[in-house]
mmCIF file of C-alpha atoms and ligand atoms in Angstrom:
data_model
loop_
_atom_site.group_PDB
_atom_site.id
_atom_site.type_symbol
_atom_site.label_atom_id
_atom_site.label_comp_id
_atom_site.label_asym_id
_atom_site.label_seq_id
_atom_site.Cartn_x
_atom_site.Cartn_y
_atom_site.Cartn_z
ATOM 1 C CA MET A 24 144.418 96.321 82.208
ATOM 2 C CA THR A 25 142.922 98.872 84.503
ATOM 3 C CA THR A 26 142.010 97.809 88.000
ATOM 4 C CA GLN A 27 138.295 97.708 88.679
ATOM 5 C CA THR A 28 136.849 100.759 90.426
ATOM 6 C CA PRO A 29 135.616 99.681 93.866
ATOM 7 C CA PRO A 30 131.950 100.253 94.751
ATOM 8 C CA ASN A 31 131.262 103.556 96.526
ATOM 9 C CA VAL A 32 129.552 102.314 99.716
ATOM 10 C CA GLN A 33 128.728 104.864 102.441
ATOM 11 C CA ALA A 34 126.989 104.507 105.776
ATOM 12 C CA ALA A 35 123.418 105.807 105.662
ATOM 13 C CA ASP A 36 124.148 108.518 108.247
ATOM 14 C CA ALA A 37 123.494 112.270 107.883
ATOM 15 C CA GLU A 38 126.615 112.716 105.770
ATOM 16 C CA GLY A 39 125.753 109.764 103.515
ATOM 17 C CA ILE A 40 122.212 111.042 103.025
ATOM 18 C CA ALA A 41 123.444 114.554 102.177
ATOM 19 C CA GLN A 42 125.858 113.036 99.663
ATOM 20 C CA ALA A 43 123.022 110.953 98.182
ATOM 21 C CA ALA A 44 120.910 114.090 97.714
ATOM 22 C CA ARG A 45 123.772 115.801 95.866
ATOM 23 C CA VAL A 46 124.367 112.810 93.568
ATOM 24 C CA LEU A 47 120.630 112.555 92.815
ATOM 25 C CA GLU A 48 120.245 116.280 92.097
ATOM 26 C CA ALA A 49 123.154 116.014 89.655
ATOM 27 C CA GLY A 50 121.369 113.190 87.805
ATOM 28 C CA GLY A 51 123.351 110.275 89.270
ATOM 29 C CA THR A 52 122.204 106.904 90.634
ATOM 30 C CA VAL A 53 122.129 105.956 94.326
ATOM 31 C CA ALA A 54 121.300 102.540 95.777
ATOM 32 C CA VAL A 55 119.027 103.097 98.777
ATOM 33 C CA PRO A 56 117.511 100.607 101.231
ATOM 34 C CA THR A 57 113.726 100.424 101.371
ATOM 35 C CA GLU A 58 111.688 98.143 103.633
ATOM 36 C CA THR A 59 111.313 95.712 100.710
ATOM 37 C CA VAL A 60 114.578 95.543 98.717
ATOM 38 C CA TYR A 61 117.366 97.993 97.877
ATOM 39 C CA GLY A 62 116.354 100.296 95.025
ATOM 40 C CA LEU A 63 118.607 102.013 92.502
ATOM 41 C CA ALA A 64 117.243 105.561 92.629
ATOM 42 C CA ALA A 65 117.493 108.451 90.199
ATOM 43 C CA ARG A 66 115.480 111.632 89.757
ATOM 44 C CA ALA A 67 112.259 110.729 87.950
ATOM 45 C CA ASP A 68 111.971 114.081 86.160
ATOM 46 C CA SER A 69 115.171 113.648 84.138
ATOM 47 C CA ALA A 70 115.435 111.466 81.033
ATOM 48 C CA ALA A 71 119.223 111.311 81.416
ATOM 49 C CA ALA A 72 119.023 110.256 85.065
ATOM 50 C CA VAL A 73 116.457 107.541 84.293
ATOM 51 C CA ALA A 74 118.618 106.340 81.406
ATOM 52 C CA ALA A 75 121.491 106.000 83.891
ATOM 53 C CA ILE A 76 119.381 103.497 85.890
ATOM 54 C CA TYR A 77 118.880 101.318 82.815
ATOM 55 C CA ARG A 78 122.583 101.572 81.933
ATOM 56 C CA ALA A 79 123.689 100.585 85.454
ATOM 57 C CA LYS A 80 121.274 97.634 85.523
ATOM 58 C CA GLY A 81 122.155 96.545 82.000
ATOM 59 C CA ARG A 82 118.420 96.293 81.356
ATOM 60 C CA PRO A 83 117.878 95.677 77.656
ATOM 61 C CA ASP A 84 114.203 96.567 77.691
ATOM 62 C CA PHE A 85 112.503 99.686 78.939
ATOM 63 C CA ASN A 86 109.985 98.638 81.569
ATOM 64 C CA PRO A 87 108.130 101.338 83.432
ATOM 65 C CA LEU A 88 109.586 102.084 86.867
ATOM 66 C CA ILE A 89 108.044 102.710 90.283
ATOM 67 C CA VAL A 90 108.156 106.348 91.384
ATOM 68 C CA HIS A 91 108.862 106.898 95.091
ATOM 69 C CA VAL A 92 107.488 109.980 96.858
ATOM 70 C CA PRO A 93 107.436 111.053 100.526
ATOM 71 C CA ASP A 94 103.660 111.348 100.990
ATOM 72 C CA VAL A 95 100.206 111.378 99.421
ATOM 73 C CA VAL A 96 100.412 115.091 98.637
ATOM 74 C CA ALA A 97 103.485 114.490 96.480
ATOM 75 C CA ALA A 98 101.802 111.438 94.934
ATOM 76 C CA GLU A 99 98.748 113.480 93.949
ATOM 77 C CA ARG A 100 100.984 115.753 91.865
ATOM 78 C CA LEU A 101 101.806 112.740 89.685
ATOM 79 C CA ALA A 102 98.584 110.737 89.457
ATOM 80 C CA GLN A 103 94.820 110.980 89.747
ATOM 81 C CA PHE A 104 93.548 109.615 93.033
ATOM 82 C CA ASP A 105 89.978 108.359 93.280
ATOM 83 C CA SER A 106 88.377 107.401 96.617
ATOM 84 C CA ARG A 107 89.807 103.855 96.426
ATOM 85 C CA ALA A 108 93.339 105.173 95.923
ATOM 86 C CA GLN A 109 92.878 107.536 98.856
ATOM 87 C CA ALA A 110 91.613 104.707 101.053
ATOM 88 C CA LEU A 111 94.534 102.426 100.117
ATOM 89 C CA ALA A 112 97.031 105.234 100.711
ATOM 90 C CA ALA A 113 95.527 105.890 104.140
ATOM 91 C CA ALA A 114 95.654 102.191 105.003
ATOM 92 C CA PHE A 115 99.063 101.148 103.646
ATOM 93 C CA TRP A 116 101.315 104.200 103.104
ATOM 94 C CA PRO A 117 104.041 104.535 104.028
ATOM 95 C CA GLY A 118 104.623 100.874 103.224
ATOM 96 C CA PRO A 119 105.098 98.097 100.671
ATOM 97 C CA LEU A 120 102.145 98.896 98.378
ATOM 98 C CA THR A 121 102.577 100.339 94.869
ATOM 99 C CA MET A 122 99.526 101.751 93.103
ATOM 100 C CA VAL A 123 99.204 101.968 89.315
ATOM 101 C CA LEU A 124 97.023 105.027 88.686
ATOM 102 C CA PRO A 125 96.153 107.347 85.773
ATOM 103 C CA ARG A 126 99.126 109.631 85.239
ATOM 104 C CA ARG A 127 98.447 113.371 85.448
ATOM 105 C CA ALA A 128 99.138 115.121 82.148
ATOM 106 C CA ASP A 129 101.254 117.742 83.940
ATOM 107 C CA ALA A 130 103.237 115.234 86.037
ATOM 108 C CA PRO A 131 106.943 116.141 85.985
ATOM 109 C CA LEU A 132 108.091 112.661 84.923
ATOM 110 C CA ALA A 133 110.550 111.634 82.220
ATOM 111 C CA ALA A 134 108.773 109.627 79.522
ATOM 112 C CA ALA A 135 110.995 106.594 80.145
ATOM 113 C CA VAL A 136 109.626 106.272 83.701
ATOM 114 C CA THR A 137 106.192 105.295 82.445
ATOM 115 C CA ALA A 138 107.380 103.754 79.157
ATOM 116 C CA GLY A 139 104.661 105.561 77.265
ATOM 117 C CA LEU A 140 101.792 104.194 79.395
ATOM 118 C CA PRO A 141 98.948 106.519 80.449
ATOM 119 C CA THR A 142 99.443 105.225 84.010
ATOM 120 C CA VAL A 143 102.157 105.627 86.623
ATOM 121 C CA ALA A 144 103.229 103.276 89.447
ATOM 122 C CA ILE A 145 103.688 105.147 92.742
ATOM 123 C CA ARG A 146 104.706 104.205 96.225
ATOM 124 C CA VAL A 147 105.435 105.944 99.535
ATOM 125 C CA PRO A 148 108.159 103.857 101.185
ATOM 126 C CA ALA A 149 108.442 103.375 104.955
ATOM 127 C CA HIS A 150 112.193 102.848 105.383
ATOM 128 C CA PRO A 151 113.742 105.746 107.342
ATOM 129 C CA VAL A 152 116.781 105.937 105.026
ATOM 130 C CA MET A 153 114.684 106.130 101.848
ATOM 131 C CA ARG A 154 112.410 108.653 103.571
ATOM 132 C CA SER A 155 115.404 110.824 104.531
ATOM 133 C CA VAL A 156 116.785 110.638 100.995
ATOM 134 C CA LEU A 157 113.394 111.657 99.542
ATOM 135 C CA ALA A 158 113.171 114.560 101.996
ATOM 136 C CA SER A 159 116.738 115.753 101.314
ATOM 137 C CA ALA A 160 116.514 115.426 97.541
ATOM 138 C CA GLY A 161 113.015 116.927 97.367
ATOM 139 C CA LEU A 162 112.366 115.035 94.134
ATOM 140 C CA PRO A 163 110.255 112.040 93.079
ATOM 141 C CA LEU A 164 112.682 109.145 92.656
ATOM 142 C CA ALA A 165 112.367 106.310 90.173
ATOM 143 C CA ALA A 166 113.864 103.137 91.643
ATOM 144 C CA PRO A 167 113.862 99.549 90.429
ATOM 145 C CA SER A 168 115.628 96.861 92.450
ATOM 146 C CA ALA A 169 119.370 97.604 92.674
ATOM 147 C CA ASN A 170 120.707 94.563 90.840
ATOM 148 C CA ARG A 171 121.974 93.810 87.341
ATOM 149 C CA SER A 172 119.122 92.888 85.050
ATOM 150 C CA GLY A 173 117.989 89.296 85.451
ATOM 151 C CA GLY A 174 119.592 88.813 88.862
ATOM 152 C CA VAL A 175 118.149 88.181 92.294
ATOM 153 C CA SER A 176 116.954 91.331 94.116
ATOM 154 C CA PRO A 177 119.282 92.755 96.795
ATOM 155 C CA THR A 178 118.321 92.839 100.477
ATOM 156 C CA SER A 179 121.698 94.142 101.720
ATOM 157 C CA ALA A 180 124.293 96.695 100.615
ATOM 158 C CA ALA A 181 126.714 93.802 100.051
ATOM 159 C CA HIS A 182 124.279 92.259 97.527
ATOM 160 C CA VAL A 183 124.136 95.605 95.687
ATOM 161 C CA ALA A 184 127.916 96.001 95.707
ATOM 162 C CA ALA A 185 128.389 92.451 94.391
ATOM 163 C CA SER A 186 125.887 92.968 91.568
ATOM 164 C CA LEU A 187 126.320 96.607 90.496
ATOM 165 C CA GLY A 188 129.759 97.485 91.888
ATOM 166 C CA ALA A 189 130.822 100.969 90.778
ATOM 167 C CA ARG A 190 127.969 101.112 88.228
ATOM 168 C CA ALA A 191 125.941 102.747 91.012
ATOM 169 C CA ASP A 192 127.372 106.192 91.728
ATOM 170 C CA LEU A 193 126.725 105.650 95.443
ATOM 171 C CA ILE A 194 125.466 102.780 97.622
ATOM 172 C CA LEU A 195 123.947 103.758 100.990
ATOM 173 C CA ASP A 196 124.380 100.960 103.524
ATOM 174 C CA GLY A 197 121.307 100.869 105.756
ATOM 175 C CA GLY A 198 121.608 97.229 106.812
ATOM 176 C CA VAL A 199 119.402 94.312 105.828
ATOM 177 C CA THR A 200 115.883 95.123 104.581
ATOM 178 C CA SER A 201 113.011 94.039 106.816
ATOM 179 C CA GLN A 202 110.367 92.693 104.407
ATOM 180 C CA GLY A 203 112.638 91.172 101.800
ATOM 181 C CA LEU A 204 110.166 91.003 98.882
ATOM 182 C CA GLU A 205 109.262 93.739 96.409
ATOM 183 C CA SER A 206 106.124 95.758 97.091
ATOM 184 C CA THR A 207 102.688 94.553 96.095
ATOM 185 C CA ILE A 208 101.580 96.261 92.856
ATOM 186 C CA VAL A 209 97.858 96.946 92.511
ATOM 187 C CA ALA A 210 96.354 98.553 89.406
ATOM 188 C CA LEU A 211 93.168 100.518 90.028
ATOM 189 C CA ARG A 212 91.192 100.640 86.794
ATOM 190 C CA PRO A 213 88.855 103.540 86.132
ATOM 191 C CA GLY A 214 85.453 102.547 87.542
ATOM 192 C CA SER A 215 85.522 99.700 90.003
ATOM 193 C CA GLY A 216 87.974 97.092 88.672
ATOM 194 C CA TRP A 217 91.293 96.428 90.278
ATOM 195 C CA GLU A 218 94.002 93.857 89.879
ATOM 196 C CA VAL A 219 97.112 92.755 91.740
ATOM 197 C CA LEU A 220 99.905 92.816 89.125
ATOM 198 C CA ARG A 221 102.569 91.572 91.515
ATOM 199 C CA PRO A 222 101.837 89.814 94.818
ATOM 200 C CA GLY A 223 103.801 91.134 97.790
ATOM 201 C CA PRO A 224 103.711 91.941 101.493
ATOM 202 C CA VAL A 225 100.234 93.536 101.248
ATOM 203 C CA THR A 226 97.947 90.682 100.208
ATOM 204 C CA GLU A 227 94.957 90.745 97.880
ATOM 205 C CA ALA A 228 92.776 90.065 100.932
ATOM 206 C CA ASP A 229 94.297 93.097 102.718
ATOM 207 C CA ILE A 230 93.377 95.255 99.706
ATOM 208 C CA ALA A 231 89.877 93.809 99.357
ATOM 209 C CA ALA A 232 89.284 94.532 103.062
ATOM 210 C CA VAL A 233 89.831 98.246 102.337
ATOM 211 C CA ILE A 234 88.254 98.831 98.912
ATOM 212 C CA GLY A 235 85.861 95.915 98.736
ATOM 213 C CA GLY A 236 85.225 93.286 96.137
ATOM 214 C CA ALA A 237 87.528 90.645 94.812
ATOM 215 C CA ALA A 238 90.281 91.577 92.408
ATOM 216 C CA ASP A 239 88.364 92.028 89.181
ATOM 217 C CA VAL A 240 90.629 91.146 86.306
ATOM 218 C CA LEU A 241 88.269 91.499 83.396
ATOM 219 C CA THR A 242 86.079 94.447 84.329
ATOM 220 C CA LEU A 243 87.272 96.530 81.418
ATOM 221 C CA GLY A 244 87.122 93.706 78.914
ATOM 222 C CA ALA A 245 90.230 95.339 77.491
ATOM 223 C CA ALA A 246 93.594 93.798 76.832
ATOM 224 C CA ARG A 247 95.055 92.812 80.162
ATOM 225 C CA ILE A 248 97.824 95.189 81.210
ATOM 226 C CA GLU A 249 100.698 93.250 82.691
ATOM 227 C CA ALA A 250 103.500 94.467 84.890
ATOM 228 C CA PRO A 251 106.005 94.071 82.064
ATOM 229 C CA GLY A 252 108.944 93.732 84.425
ATOM 230 C CA GLN A 253 107.504 90.545 85.874
ATOM 231 C CA LEU A 254 109.435 88.210 83.605
ATOM 232 C CA ALA A 255 110.686 84.901 84.889
ATOM 233 C CA SER A 256 114.288 85.904 84.228
ATOM 234 C CA HIS A 257 114.014 88.819 86.632
ATOM 235 C CA TYR A 258 114.574 86.559 89.626
ATOM 236 C CA ALA A 259 116.977 83.974 88.179
ATOM 237 C CA PRO A 260 119.744 82.763 90.502
ATOM 238 C CA GLY A 261 121.667 81.352 87.506
ATOM 239 C CA LYS A 262 121.172 77.664 88.348
ATOM 240 C CA PRO A 263 118.303 75.206 87.932
ATOM 241 C CA VAL A 264 115.809 75.480 90.793
ATOM 242 C CA ARG A 265 113.518 72.619 91.926
ATOM 243 C CA LEU A 266 110.512 73.539 94.056
ATOM 244 C CA GLY A 267 108.560 71.557 96.626
ATOM 245 C CA ALA A 268 111.625 69.494 97.646
ATOM 246 C CA LEU A 269 111.490 67.452 100.865
ATOM 247 C CA THR A 270 115.091 66.238 100.615
ATOM 248 C CA ALA A 271 118.170 67.240 98.611
ATOM 249 C CA GLU A 272 119.569 65.204 95.723
ATOM 250 C CA SER A 273 123.354 64.793 95.967
ATOM 251 C CA ASP A 274 124.030 67.730 93.618
ATOM 252 C CA GLU A 275 121.499 70.091 95.183
ATOM 253 C CA PHE A 276 121.774 72.913 97.707
ATOM 254 C CA LEU A 277 118.513 72.658 99.654
ATOM 255 C CA ILE A 278 116.823 75.762 101.034
ATOM 256 C CA GLY A 279 114.672 74.551 103.905
ATOM 257 C CA PHE A 280 111.503 75.779 105.580
ATOM 258 C CA GLY A 281 109.880 74.510 108.782
ATOM 259 C CA GLU A 282 110.330 70.738 109.147
ATOM 260 C CA VAL A 283 112.501 70.526 106.020
ATOM 261 C CA ALA A 284 115.924 71.473 107.400
ATOM 262 C CA GLY A 285 118.066 72.056 104.306
ATOM 263 C CA ALA A 286 121.582 73.520 104.111
ATOM 264 C CA ILE A 287 120.047 76.796 105.223
ATOM 265 C CA SER A 288 116.444 77.600 106.126
ATOM 266 C CA LEU A 289 114.053 80.357 105.143
ATOM 267 C CA SER A 290 112.550 79.924 108.618
ATOM 268 C CA SER A 291 113.160 76.879 110.774
ATOM 269 C CA SER A 292 110.055 77.729 112.827
ATOM 270 C CA GLY A 293 107.951 77.830 109.645
ATOM 271 C CA ASP A 294 107.233 81.578 109.900
ATOM 272 C CA LEU A 295 106.232 83.050 106.522
ATOM 273 C CA ILE A 296 107.124 86.668 107.389
ATOM 274 C CA GLU A 297 110.623 85.548 108.368
ATOM 275 C CA ALA A 298 110.822 83.425 105.202
ATOM 276 C CA ALA A 299 109.970 86.428 103.012
ATOM 277 C CA ALA A 300 112.659 88.523 104.700
ATOM 278 C CA HIS A 301 115.245 85.748 104.128
ATOM 279 C CA LEU A 302 114.235 84.609 100.618
ATOM 280 C CA TYR A 303 116.641 86.625 98.472
ATOM 281 C CA ALA A 304 119.572 86.259 100.902
ATOM 282 C CA CYS A 305 119.054 82.469 100.755
ATOM 283 C CA LEU A 306 118.913 82.549 96.934
ATOM 284 C CA HIS A 307 122.138 84.602 96.865
ATOM 285 C CA LEU A 308 123.822 82.008 99.135
ATOM 286 C CA ALA A 309 122.475 79.130 97.052
ATOM 287 C CA ALA A 310 123.725 80.793 93.862
ATOM 288 C CA ALA A 311 127.217 81.069 95.396
ATOM 289 C CA ALA A 312 127.262 77.484 96.772
ATOM 290 C CA SER A 313 129.320 74.725 95.103
ATOM 291 C CA GLU A 314 126.285 72.557 94.263
ATOM 292 C CA PRO A 315 125.160 73.016 90.637
ATOM 293 C CA ARG A 316 121.460 72.890 91.519
ATOM 294 C CA ILE A 317 119.112 74.497 94.006
ATOM 295 C CA ALA A 318 116.131 72.839 95.688
ATOM 296 C CA VAL A 319 113.567 74.623 97.825
ATOM 297 C CA ALA A 320 111.211 73.178 100.448
ATOM 298 C CA PRO A 321 107.444 73.580 99.972
ATOM 299 C CA ILE A 322 106.062 76.950 101.142
ATOM 300 C CA PRO A 323 102.400 77.237 102.220
ATOM 301 C CA ASP A 324 100.429 79.261 99.661
ATOM 302 C CA ASN A 325 98.716 81.699 102.010
ATOM 303 C CA GLY A 326 99.369 85.250 103.233
ATOM 304 C CA ILE A 327 102.796 86.412 102.132
ATOM 305 C CA GLY A 328 103.494 82.795 101.116
ATOM 306 C CA ILE A 329 101.624 83.667 97.888
ATOM 307 C CA ALA A 330 104.285 86.284 97.065
ATOM 308 C CA ILE A 331 107.133 83.952 98.087
ATOM 309 C CA ASN A 332 105.798 81.210 95.782
ATOM 310 C CA ASP A 333 105.363 83.769 92.972
ATOM 311 C CA ARG A 334 109.078 84.717 93.192
ATOM 312 C CA LEU A 335 110.140 81.059 93.551
ATOM 313 C CA ARG A 336 108.191 80.038 90.422
ATOM 314 C CA ARG A 337 109.948 82.821 88.496
ATOM 315 C CA ALA A 338 113.315 81.740 89.895
ATOM 316 C CA ALA A 339 112.598 78.155 88.785
ATOM 317 C CA ALA A 340 111.219 79.004 85.326
HETATM 318 O O1 LIG B 1 109.579 97.072 96.466
HETATM 319 C C1 LIG B 1 109.642 97.617 95.351
HETATM 320 O O2 LIG B 1 108.632 97.881 94.694
HETATM 321 C C2 LIG B 1 111.032 97.970 94.819
HETATM 322 C C3 LIG B 1 111.629 99.001 95.757
HETATM 323 C C4 LIG B 1 112.976 99.484 95.297
HETATM 324 O O3 LIG B 1 110.732 100.074 95.896
HETATM 325 N N1 LIG B 1 110.965 98.461 93.488
HETATM 326 C C5 LIG B 1 110.705 97.668 92.416
HETATM 327 O O4 LIG B 1 110.713 98.349 91.221
HETATM 328 O O5 LIG B 1 110.506 96.487 92.502
HETATM 329 P P1 LIG B 1 110.805 97.670 89.782
HETATM 330 O O6 LIG B 1 111.051 98.803 88.839
HETATM 331 O O7 LIG B 1 111.777 96.546 89.780
HETATM 332 O O8 LIG B 1 109.410 97.075 89.537
HETATM 333 C C6 LIG B 1 108.474 97.839 88.869
HETATM 334 C C7 LIG B 1 107.368 96.965 88.418
HETATM 335 C C8 LIG B 1 107.675 96.313 87.098
HETATM 336 O O9 LIG B 1 107.177 95.000 87.101
HETATM 337 C C9 LIG B 1 106.914 97.183 86.131
HETATM 338 O O10 LIG B 1 106.561 96.515 84.978
HETATM 339 C C10 LIG B 1 105.718 97.588 86.952
HETATM 340 O O11 LIG B 1 106.241 97.787 88.223
HETATM 341 N N2 LIG B 1 105.138 98.863 86.525
HETATM 342 C C11 LIG B 1 105.678 100.079 86.636
HETATM 343 N N3 LIG B 1 104.868 101.015 86.112
HETATM 344 C C12 LIG B 1 103.776 100.367 85.659
HETATM 345 C C13 LIG B 1 102.567 100.774 85.018
HETATM 346 N N4 LIG B 1 102.328 102.043 84.726
HETATM 347 N N5 LIG B 1 101.662 99.817 84.722
HETATM 348 C C14 LIG B 1 101.895 98.532 85.006
HETATM 349 N N6 LIG B 1 103.018 98.074 85.625
HETATM 350 C C15 LIG B 1 103.950 98.980 85.944
HETATM 351 MG MG1 LIG B 2 113.749 93.868 89.954
#
């Protein structure tokens, strides 16, 4: 028996960022903190590098990935921006909004990044570590959440190390992420239709306030394009999860919120922003607890609570 290779965790200082750039240029994978969750990054222009992401995650299927770029100028090399896309970029980038836009024919992207779709998902992240890595590498980076396929998304370097171990060539430790939930994904359809494919920190109301109208699901009358990675199993903590719980059964680990105390709480003051930031860390703790079941207190379905309830429903499915 060989001993297991330990995870390669480095501080996200100048030396760590320079090392990350070298690993990425060589086609390797680096786990990097973003303001939402840790991403497992690889250069988006290389089929081999993108394949290394799927191998490290153990992802059986080939879902399209989000491409991270430093600014709108870099984004416009990959996708066609109409006036709505420009307005959303001005309002929410850098930040936790991903836009699905028509892919430019000459975009330097490996085919696996877009999984054969005519569109590409792009985001300009706000986290200083991810921004430094993008600047040093000088490449668009594909990055799904840095966890084994089917697991709970990581909001700390320790979560990444526990899930991926040495399968990531490098893990940059930039502390705990601030928002805690994956970015909102909005698809802008040609014409006027748009649709939120994945709720997140930027709400549908925030988007409507900038580009007008309600999310218009059926404008095209075409087959609805889903975010294929949004399967229930993508957030599974590995135990049954009961939602809307006011008290714990004897075999349950209760995650509280507000008045419902629980074994731990998403936010004892009932603050939804704080609850979003704590959600995955609480699910990781609940997964590791001795109780065979997890229960979660009711979460109000407004603001970022919509995204929290979306992830909880998937965790419970
Ligand atoms: O916050 C985030 O967005 C994190 C951090 C690391 O940036 N990233 C993330 O990436 O969550 P990932 O790969 O786990 O999620 C990508 C989602 C999937 O649900 C995928 O199906 C969808 O985006 N997606 C990607 N490209 C798409 C496209 N062209 N059309 C529709 N959905 C797309
Ligand atoms: Mg994920």
